[in-house]
Tab-separated table of C-alpha atoms and ligand atoms in Angstrom:
chain	number	residue	atom	x	y	z
A	1	UNK	CA	-17.601	18.441	7.341
A	2	UNK	CA	-15.585	16.309	4.950
A	3	UNK	CA	-12.010	16.825	3.736
A	4	UNK	CA	-12.567	18.060	0.219
A	5	UNK	CA	-13.860	21.583	0.980
A	6	UNK	CA	-11.081	22.053	3.556
A	7	UNK	CA	-8.415	21.000	1.080
A	8	UNK	CA	-9.993	23.305	-1.534
A	9	UNK	CA	-9.851	26.278	0.849
A	10	UNK	CA	-13.339	26.791	2.304
A	11	UNK	CA	-11.809	28.169	5.510
A	12	UNK	CA	-9.691	30.710	3.605
A	13	UNK	CA	-12.789	31.766	1.650
A	14	UNK	CA	-14.832	32.321	4.833
A	15	UNK	CA	-12.031	34.216	6.540
A	16	UNK	CA	-11.583	36.453	3.507
A	17	UNK	CA	-15.220	37.484	3.935
A	18	UNK	CA	-14.758	38.067	7.660
A	19	UNK	CA	-16.879	35.024	8.589
A	20	UNK	CA	-16.162	32.694	11.495
A	21	UNK	CA	-15.427	29.079	10.621
A	22	UNK	CA	-13.963	26.075	12.425
A	23	UNK	CA	-11.282	24.162	10.533
A	24	UNK	CA	-7.797	24.376	9.018
A	25	UNK	CA	-6.907	26.672	6.128
A	26	UNK	CA	-5.960	25.184	2.783
A	27	UNK	CA	-2.247	25.326	3.615
A	28	UNK	CA	-2.757	23.249	6.777
A	29	UNK	CA	-5.406	20.895	5.351
A	30	UNK	CA	-2.623	19.567	3.109
A	31	UNK	CA	-1.790	17.315	6.061
A	32	UNK	CA	-4.713	15.201	4.824
A	33	UNK	CA	-4.819	16.344	1.187
A	34	UNK	CA	-1.247	15.378	0.297
A	35	UNK	CA	0.477	12.270	1.580
A	36	UNK	CA	3.801	13.626	0.292
A	37	UNK	CA	3.341	16.808	2.348
A	38	UNK	CA	2.274	14.775	5.388
A	39	UNK	CA	5.225	12.377	5.253
A	40	UNK	CA	7.746	15.195	4.722
A	41	UNK	CA	6.245	17.097	7.630
A	42	UNK	CA	6.519	14.031	9.872
A	43	UNK	CA	10.141	13.490	8.834
A	44	UNK	CA	10.917	17.147	9.514
A	45	UNK	CA	9.148	17.114	12.911
A	46	UNK	CA	10.675	13.761	13.856
A	47	UNK	CA	7.306	12.065	14.335
A	48	UNK	CA	7.380	8.248	14.254
A	49	UNK	CA	5.951	6.874	10.997
A	50	UNK	CA	6.659	4.063	8.499
A	51	UNK	CA	9.920	4.396	6.526
A	52	UNK	CA	9.121	5.781	3.101
A	53	UNK	CA	10.309	7.185	-0.198
A	54	UNK	CA	8.595	9.681	-2.500
A	55	UNK	CA	8.497	9.315	-6.294
A	56	UNK	CA	7.639	11.781	-9.098
A	57	UNK	CA	7.970	9.182	-11.856
A	58	UNK	CA	6.923	5.560	-12.198
A	59	UNK	CA	10.195	4.180	-13.641
A	60	UNK	CA	12.478	4.888	-10.647
A	61	UNK	CA	9.670	3.715	-8.345
A	62	UNK	CA	9.503	0.372	-10.160
A	63	UNK	CA	13.262	0.035	-9.995
A	64	UNK	CA	13.300	0.803	-6.277
A	65	UNK	CA	10.625	-1.749	-5.337
A	66	UNK	CA	12.911	-4.535	-6.624
A	67	UNK	CA	15.228	-3.792	-3.723
A	68	UNK	CA	12.579	-3.830	-0.966
A	69	UNK	CA	11.462	-6.274	1.682
A	70	UNK	CA	7.742	-7.061	1.574
A	71	UNK	CA	4.952	-6.163	2.243
A	72	UNK	CA	5.037	-2.511	1.201
A	73	UNK	CA	2.228	0.022	0.747
A	74	UNK	CA	1.897	2.157	-2.396
A	75	UNK	CA	-0.073	5.392	-1.938
A	76	UNK	CA	-1.344	8.029	-4.353
A	77	UNK	CA	-0.349	11.500	-3.132
A	78	UNK	CA	-3.747	13.193	-3.234
A	79	UNK	CA	-7.272	12.613	-1.958
A	80	UNK	CA	-8.729	9.392	-3.308
A	81	UNK	CA	-11.801	8.871	-1.085
A	82	UNK	CA	-9.833	6.414	1.046
A	83	UNK	CA	-9.016	4.245	-1.968
A	84	UNK	CA	-5.513	5.254	-3.074
A	85	UNK	CA	-3.694	2.944	-0.641
A	86	UNK	CA	-2.543	-0.440	-1.986
A	87	UNK	CA	-0.837	-3.128	0.096
A	88	UNK	CA	1.639	-5.155	-2.004
A	89	UNK	CA	3.188	-8.513	-1.124
A	90	UNK	CA	5.753	-8.720	-3.928
A	91	UNK	CA	7.641	-6.455	-6.332
A	92	UNK	CA	5.271	-7.598	-9.122
A	93	UNK	CA	2.286	-6.402	-7.097
A	94	UNK	CA	4.074	-3.166	-6.259
A	95	UNK	CA	4.822	-2.472	-9.932
A	96	UNK	CA	1.158	-3.040	-10.797
A	97	UNK	CA	0.156	-0.665	-8.017
A	98	UNK	CA	2.613	1.973	-9.278
A	99	UNK	CA	1.051	1.651	-12.739
A	100	UNK	CA	-2.447	2.043	-11.306
A	101	UNK	CA	-1.473	5.139	-9.337
A	102	UNK	CA	0.994	6.892	-11.674
A	103	UNK	CA	0.395	5.605	-15.204
A	104	UNK	CA	-3.300	4.725	-15.438
A	105	UNK	CA	-4.008	7.443	-12.849
A	106	UNK	CA	-6.893	5.429	-11.447
A	107	UNK	CA	-7.223	7.789	-8.487
A	108	UNK	CA	-7.089	10.951	-10.614
A	109	UNK	CA	-4.272	12.711	-12.445
A	110	UNK	CA	-3.558	15.138	-9.600
A	111	UNK	CA	-3.545	12.409	-6.916
A	112	UNK	CA	-1.283	10.237	-9.087
A	113	UNK	CA	1.339	12.868	-9.924
A	114	UNK	CA	3.416	11.628	-7.007
A	115	UNK	CA	3.409	8.425	-4.985
A	116	UNK	CA	4.611	7.453	-1.540
A	117	UNK	CA	5.927	3.947	-1.051
A	118	UNK	CA	6.355	2.802	2.520
A	119	UNK	CA	6.822	-0.196	4.716
A	120	UNK	CA	3.656	-1.923	5.859
A	121	UNK	CA	3.242	-1.640	9.602
A	122	UNK	CA	1.634	-4.289	11.759
A	123	UNK	CA	-0.502	-3.917	14.836
A	124	UNK	CA	-3.818	-2.523	15.983
A	125	UNK	CA	-4.941	0.904	14.833
A	126	UNK	CA	-5.941	3.607	17.276
A	127	UNK	CA	-7.675	6.842	16.261
A	128	UNK	CA	-6.696	9.853	18.336
A	129	UNK	CA	-8.676	13.014	17.703
A	130	UNK	CA	-7.611	16.361	19.163
A	131	UNK	CA	-8.856	19.917	18.951
A	132	UNK	CA	-6.076	22.302	18.002
A	133	UNK	CA	-6.140	26.088	18.266
A	134	UNK	CA	-3.046	28.263	18.371
A	135	UNK	CA	-0.554	26.579	20.681
A	136	UNK	CA	-3.140	24.473	22.485
A	137	UNK	CA	-3.970	20.838	21.915
A	138	UNK	CA	-6.990	19.218	23.542
A	139	UNK	CA	-6.932	15.454	22.942
A	140	UNK	CA	-10.223	13.576	23.060
A	141	UNK	CA	-10.555	10.073	24.550
A	142	UNK	CA	-9.104	7.348	22.293
A	143	UNK	CA	-11.313	5.538	19.797
A	144	UNK	CA	-10.911	2.521	17.577
A	145	UNK	CA	-12.323	2.076	14.073
A	146	UNK	CA	-12.926	-1.166	12.137
A	147	UNK	CA	-11.629	-0.559	8.619
A	148	UNK	CA	-12.177	-4.011	7.099
A	149	UNK	CA	-15.567	-4.909	5.605
A	150	UNK	CA	-16.038	-8.303	7.272
A	151	UNK	CA	-15.929	-9.844	10.724
A	152	UNK	CA	-12.482	-10.749	12.005
A	153	UNK	CA	-10.977	-7.776	10.088
A	154	UNK	CA	-11.267	-9.689	6.815
A	155	UNK	CA	-12.158	-8.405	3.378
A	156	UNK	CA	-11.486	-5.098	1.639
A	157	UNK	CA	-10.812	-1.812	3.418
A	158	UNK	CA	-13.746	0.560	3.835
A	159	UNK	CA	-14.225	4.038	5.267
A	160	UNK	CA	-14.947	2.307	8.597
A	161	UNK	CA	-17.595	-0.232	9.642
A	162	UNK	CA	-17.896	0.576	13.336
A	163	UNK	CA	-16.096	2.148	16.269
A	164	UNK	CA	-15.984	2.374	20.018
A	165	UNK	CA	-14.896	4.846	22.650
A	166	UNK	CA	-12.942	4.816	24.866
A	167	UNK	CA	-10.530	2.275	23.397
A	168	UNK	CA	-8.886	0.411	26.313
A	169	UNK	CA	-5.669	0.146	24.248
A	170	UNK	CA	-5.303	3.910	24.630
A	171	UNK	CA	-4.080	3.869	28.219
A	172	UNK	CA	-3.280	7.210	29.893
A	173	UNK	CA	0.475	6.443	29.495
A	174	UNK	CA	0.101	5.704	25.780
A	175	UNK	CA	-2.077	8.786	25.228
A	176	UNK	CA	0.545	10.952	26.964
A	177	UNK	CA	3.226	9.465	24.708
A	178	UNK	CA	1.130	10.072	21.588
A	179	UNK	CA	0.474	13.646	22.651
A	180	UNK	CA	4.149	14.401	23.261
A	181	UNK	CA	5.667	12.402	20.371
A	182	UNK	CA	3.047	13.062	17.714
A	183	UNK	CA	0.709	15.984	18.354
A	184	UNK	CA	3.064	18.468	20.027
A	185	UNK	CA	5.847	18.218	17.401
A	186	UNK	CA	3.416	18.302	14.442
A	187	UNK	CA	1.408	21.258	15.735
A	188	UNK	CA	4.548	23.219	16.567
A	189	UNK	CA	6.261	22.405	13.271
A	190	UNK	CA	3.201	23.620	11.373
A	191	UNK	CA	3.013	26.794	13.423
A	192	UNK	CA	6.722	27.519	12.886
A	193	UNK	CA	6.354	26.937	9.137
A	194	UNK	CA	3.497	29.521	9.052
A	195	UNK	CA	0.764	27.108	8.150
A	196	UNK	CA	-0.664	26.674	11.647
A	197	UNK	CA	-3.254	23.952	12.097
A	198	UNK	CA	-6.507	25.122	13.618
A	199	UNK	CA	-9.372	22.659	13.821
A	200	UNK	CA	-9.684	18.961	14.459
A	201	UNK	CA	-6.509	16.974	13.938
A	202	UNK	CA	-7.044	13.235	13.645
A	203	UNK	CA	-4.080	10.904	14.018
A	204	UNK	CA	-4.466	7.381	12.653
A	205	UNK	CA	-1.906	5.512	14.737
A	206	UNK	CA	-0.566	1.981	14.402
A	207	UNK	CA	0.415	0.417	17.726
A	208	UNK	CA	3.539	-1.458	16.602
A	209	UNK	CA	6.066	-3.450	18.618
A	210	UNK	CA	8.358	-0.431	18.335
A	211	UNK	CA	5.721	1.906	19.747
A	212	UNK	CA	3.042	4.109	18.184
A	213	UNK	CA	3.600	5.146	14.557
A	214	UNK	CA	1.460	7.510	12.491
A	215	UNK	CA	-0.289	6.036	9.437
A	216	UNK	CA	-2.079	9.202	8.423
A	217	UNK	CA	-3.493	12.483	9.595
A	218	UNK	CA	-6.977	13.713	8.808
A	219	UNK	CA	-7.944	17.375	9.049
A	220	UNK	CA	-11.485	16.671	10.311
A	221	UNK	CA	-13.548	14.509	12.618
A	222	UNK	CA	-13.299	10.813	11.684
A	223	UNK	CA	-16.238	8.729	10.554
A	224	UNK	CA	-17.387	6.539	12.364
A	225	UNK	CA	-15.135	7.348	15.375
A	226	UNK	CA	-16.957	10.625	15.989
A	227	UNK	CA	-20.308	8.955	16.622
A	228	UNK	CA	-19.301	7.049	19.816
A	229	UNK	CA	-16.974	9.894	20.830
A	230	UNK	CA	-19.627	12.611	20.748
A	231	UNK	CA	-22.235	10.283	22.214
A	232	UNK	CA	-20.104	10.489	25.382
A	233	UNK	CA	-19.585	14.263	25.360
A	234	UNK	CA	-21.914	15.848	27.898
A	235	UNK	CA	-20.797	19.445	27.445
A	236	UNK	CA	-21.653	21.523	24.396
A	237	UNK	CA	-19.494	20.762	21.370
A	238	UNK	CA	-20.080	24.276	20.022
A	239	UNK	CA	-18.266	25.816	23.013
A	240	UNK	CA	-15.237	23.667	22.204
A	241	UNK	CA	-15.260	24.576	18.524
A	242	UNK	CA	-15.578	28.276	19.428
A	243	UNK	CA	-12.633	27.916	21.807
A	244	UNK	CA	-10.523	26.390	19.022
A	245	UNK	CA	-11.425	29.268	16.667
A	246	UNK	CA	-10.705	31.855	19.401
A	247	UNK	CA	-7.529	30.024	20.496
A	248	UNK	CA	-8.777	29.784	24.079
A	249	UNK	CA	-8.666	25.989	24.356
A	250	UNK	CA	-6.281	26.268	27.309
A	251	UNK	CA	-9.250	27.535	29.360
A	252	UNK	CA	-11.279	24.413	28.592
A	253	UNK	CA	-10.549	22.466	31.759
A	254	UNK	CA	-12.332	19.396	33.109
A	255	UNK	CA	-15.247	21.497	34.360
A	256	UNK	CA	-15.959	22.580	30.782
A	257	UNK	CA	-15.276	19.301	28.959
A	258	UNK	CA	-17.406	16.665	30.631
A	259	UNK	CA	-17.542	13.061	29.453
A	260	UNK	CA	-20.087	10.371	30.193
A	261	UNK	CA	-18.256	7.576	32.031
A	262	UNK	CA	-20.086	4.979	30.004
A	263	UNK	CA	-18.488	3.550	26.859
A	264	UNK	CA	-20.198	3.882	23.483
A	265	UNK	CA	-20.271	1.622	20.424
A	266	UNK	CA	-21.266	2.511	16.866
A	267	UNK	CA	-22.237	-0.131	14.299
A	268	UNK	CA	-22.348	1.000	10.666
A	269	UNK	CA	-25.189	-0.314	8.531
A	270	UNK	CA	-24.059	-0.284	4.904
A	271	UNK	CA	-25.600	-0.942	1.500
A	272	UNK	CA	-25.024	-4.494	0.240
A	273	UNK	CA	-22.149	-4.402	-2.256
A	274	UNK	CA	-20.295	-1.485	-0.583
A	275	UNK	CA	-17.342	-0.648	-0.944
A	276	UNK	CA	-17.999	-1.857	-4.506
A	277	UNK	CA	-21.194	-1.265	-6.478
A	278	UNK	CA	-24.520	-0.946	-4.643
A	279	UNK	CA	-28.031	0.371	-5.244
A	280	UNK	CA	-29.562	3.452	-3.609
A	281	UNK	CA	-33.159	4.291	-2.788
A	282	UNK	CA	-34.007	1.349	-0.495
A	283	UNK	CA	-36.699	2.329	2.064
A	284	UNK	CA	-35.482	2.065	5.682
A	285	UNK	CA	-37.816	0.574	8.311
A	286	UNK	CA	-37.592	0.663	12.108
A	287	UNK	CA	-36.137	4.142	12.662
A	288	UNK	CA	-39.161	5.340	14.663
A	289	UNK	CA	-39.022	2.430	17.051
A	290	UNK	CA	-35.281	2.891	17.601
A	291	UNK	CA	-35.697	6.634	18.169
A	292	UNK	CA	-37.637	5.740	21.337
A	293	UNK	CA	-34.824	3.573	22.772
A	294	UNK	CA	-32.920	5.175	25.643
A	295	UNK	CA	-29.150	5.677	25.202
A	296	UNK	CA	-29.343	4.991	21.469
A	297	UNK	CA	-28.831	7.428	18.626
A	298	UNK	CA	-28.886	6.724	14.903
A	299	UNK	CA	-26.591	9.007	12.914
A	300	UNK	CA	-27.651	9.326	9.284
A	301	UNK	CA	-24.660	9.181	6.951
A	302	UNK	CA	-26.232	8.466	3.583
A	303	UNK	CA	-30.012	8.722	3.611
A	304	UNK	CA	-32.540	11.021	2.037
A	305	UNK	CA	-36.199	11.832	2.334
A	306	UNK	CA	-38.320	10.442	-0.489
A	307	UNK	CA	-41.935	11.485	-0.029
A	308	UNK	CA	-42.788	10.309	3.479
A	309	UNK	CA	-40.102	7.630	3.555
A	310	UNK	CA	-36.423	7.671	4.406
A	311	UNK	CA	-34.348	5.800	1.830
A	312	UNK	CA	-30.694	4.774	1.483
A	313	UNK	CA	-28.445	7.125	-0.495
A	314	UNK	CA	-24.860	5.910	-0.309
A	315	UNK	CA	-22.495	3.178	0.862
A	316	UNK	CA	-22.345	3.670	4.598
A	317	UNK	CA	-25.971	4.449	5.438
A	318	UNK	CA	-26.405	4.650	9.227
A	319	UNK	CA	-24.201	4.795	12.317
A	320	UNK	CA	-26.236	3.066	15.016
A	321	UNK	CA	-24.705	4.161	18.323
A	322	UNK	CA	-25.399	3.212	21.930
A	323	UNK	CA	-24.089	3.882	25.422
A	324	UNK	CA	-23.851	1.072	27.975
A	325	UNK	CA	-22.682	0.535	31.541
A	326	UNK	CA	-19.806	-1.519	30.096
A	327	UNK	CA	-18.376	-1.861	26.601
A	328	UNK	CA	-20.118	-5.250	26.321
A	329	UNK	CA	-23.449	-3.690	27.317
A	330	UNK	CA	-22.979	-0.828	24.832
A	331	UNK	CA	-22.269	-3.352	22.083
A	332	UNK	CA	-25.347	-5.382	23.026
A	333	UNK	CA	-27.545	-2.270	23.038
A	334	UNK	CA	-26.216	-1.074	19.653
A	335	UNK	CA	-26.930	-4.454	18.042
A	336	UNK	CA	-30.369	-4.563	19.661
A	337	UNK	CA	-31.115	-1.334	17.774
A	338	UNK	CA	-29.481	-2.583	14.565
A	339	UNK	CA	-31.747	-5.642	14.565
A	340	UNK	CA	-34.830	-3.396	14.655
A	341	UNK	CA	-33.724	-1.498	11.533
A	342	UNK	CA	-34.020	-2.988	8.074
A	343	UNK	CA	-33.580	-2.135	4.415
A	344	UNK	CA	-33.056	-4.327	1.379
A	345	UNK	CA	-29.446	-5.535	1.212
A	346	UNK	CA	-28.456	-4.059	4.607
A	347	UNK	CA	-25.014	-5.232	5.679
A	348	UNK	CA	-23.149	-4.803	8.962
A	349	UNK	CA	-20.333	-6.446	10.885
A	350	UNK	CA	-21.398	-8.481	13.908
A	351	UNK	CA	-18.153	-8.168	15.881
A	352	UNK	CA	-17.704	-4.441	16.488
A	353	UNK	CA	-15.790	-3.882	19.772
A	354	UNK	CA	-14.925	-7.585	20.210
A	355	UNK	CA	-11.235	-6.712	19.897
A	356	UNK	CA	-11.508	-4.780	23.138
A	357	UNK	CA	-13.641	-7.412	24.859
A	358	UNK	CA	-11.326	-10.365	24.228
B	401	AMP	P1	-4.002	6.318	4.736
B	401	AMP	O1	-5.001	6.939	3.796
B	401	AMP	O2	-2.602	6.617	4.473
B	401	AMP	O3	-4.346	6.514	6.120
B	401	AMP	O4	-4.276	4.770	4.685
B	401	AMP	C1	-5.560	4.251	4.949
B	401	AMP	C2	-5.478	2.968	5.738
B	401	AMP	O5	-4.585	2.057	5.089
B	401	AMP	C3	-4.899	3.127	7.142
B	401	AMP	O6	-5.834	3.565	8.066
B	401	AMP	C4	-4.408	1.716	7.394
B	401	AMP	O7	-5.474	0.866	7.749
B	401	AMP	C5	-3.860	1.306	6.052
B	401	AMP	N1	-2.412	1.663	5.944
B	401	AMP	C6	-1.886	2.798	5.429
B	401	AMP	N2	-0.542	2.802	5.499
B	401	AMP	C7	-0.177	1.643	6.083
B	401	AMP	C8	1.075	1.049	6.454
B	401	AMP	N3	2.250	1.652	6.240
B	401	AMP	N4	1.040	-0.150	7.050
B	401	AMP	C9	-0.136	-0.784	7.281
B	401	AMP	N5	-1.342	-0.292	6.959
B	401	AMP	C10	-1.381	0.914	6.362
B	402	LIG	N1	-12.536	6.468	10.013
B	402	LIG	C1	-11.509	7.005	9.212
B	402	LIG	C2	-11.780	8.313	8.600
B	402	LIG	O1	-12.685	9.040	8.960
B	402	LIG	O2	-11.040	8.670	7.701
């Protein structure tokens, strides 16, 4: 499920009633719910991340940005549906961003109570998802998202326009480094501080010239990374989630976590206008035909049933996902399916996975 119920304490509520649930408690979900909490935790656990400073008031923040090298990133503390992150190329831009976050409170009064200002990092982003239960960490194969709206990583940031798995950038050496420098210290620091993380921990990691650095953590499966990731999982996901809840992940060896060798690619079909304004209720054609294609699965993100039709009901509508013998073949297959699906104003990137094919 999404972050908001976790941050609001759905897991605590279930546990209070003696019900089983997979996910972090409210105290641990703060790793996604509060950027201030997340950055302080990373500093404390010595996890590599962008240099930063935290502000409670806009005036000192505006004073401080005069002394910075650019670009910097201004972030609202709380959940802002992926929108409270503003890249600034000058102190004028940074001051405007501080006003938007802390004075106009564009991302909400709670989210704008504090702000994090940090250095902008450069590089390619890797998404590393891991199941965490007790002392055990089970990392999943690396994935890569495409955050920008348009081909060539141009245009505004979105929730993600497509993804692939495995990401060749995530070599076994790099994954081992990320596990030991990021996941182990964070999980142990949280356990020691008595807000243990149990659930799915998602690390958004920038591959910089100085090595991997954490941009963010999410307390849930990532969208759209999860679509190509789970497309490759041959064993039962439920067994893994149960093992995380029961803290028996250490018993989940390679005989119990089986992956398809073939890569998978997911292409997001979005409503025209997203991430800005768009219209809902557009009938979707072609889903039946695509449902008969082998090695293809369409994940519905924002659709609803309207009479006997399926119509669009949000920004990112479908995650069209395919397996292929190679990454290039998986991409080809996913786009073959995308071309069979249509709705008024449908928009998608045409270059998902090209980064890894170059
Ligand atoms: P966050 O919500 O903190 O993860 O930020 C969302 C997205 O903004 C990240 O996935 C990156 O694409 C981008 N971003 C955040 N912080 C930085 C940074 N310090 N440098 C470069 N890009 C960033
Ligand atoms: N794809 C990024 C996220 O799920 O937040």
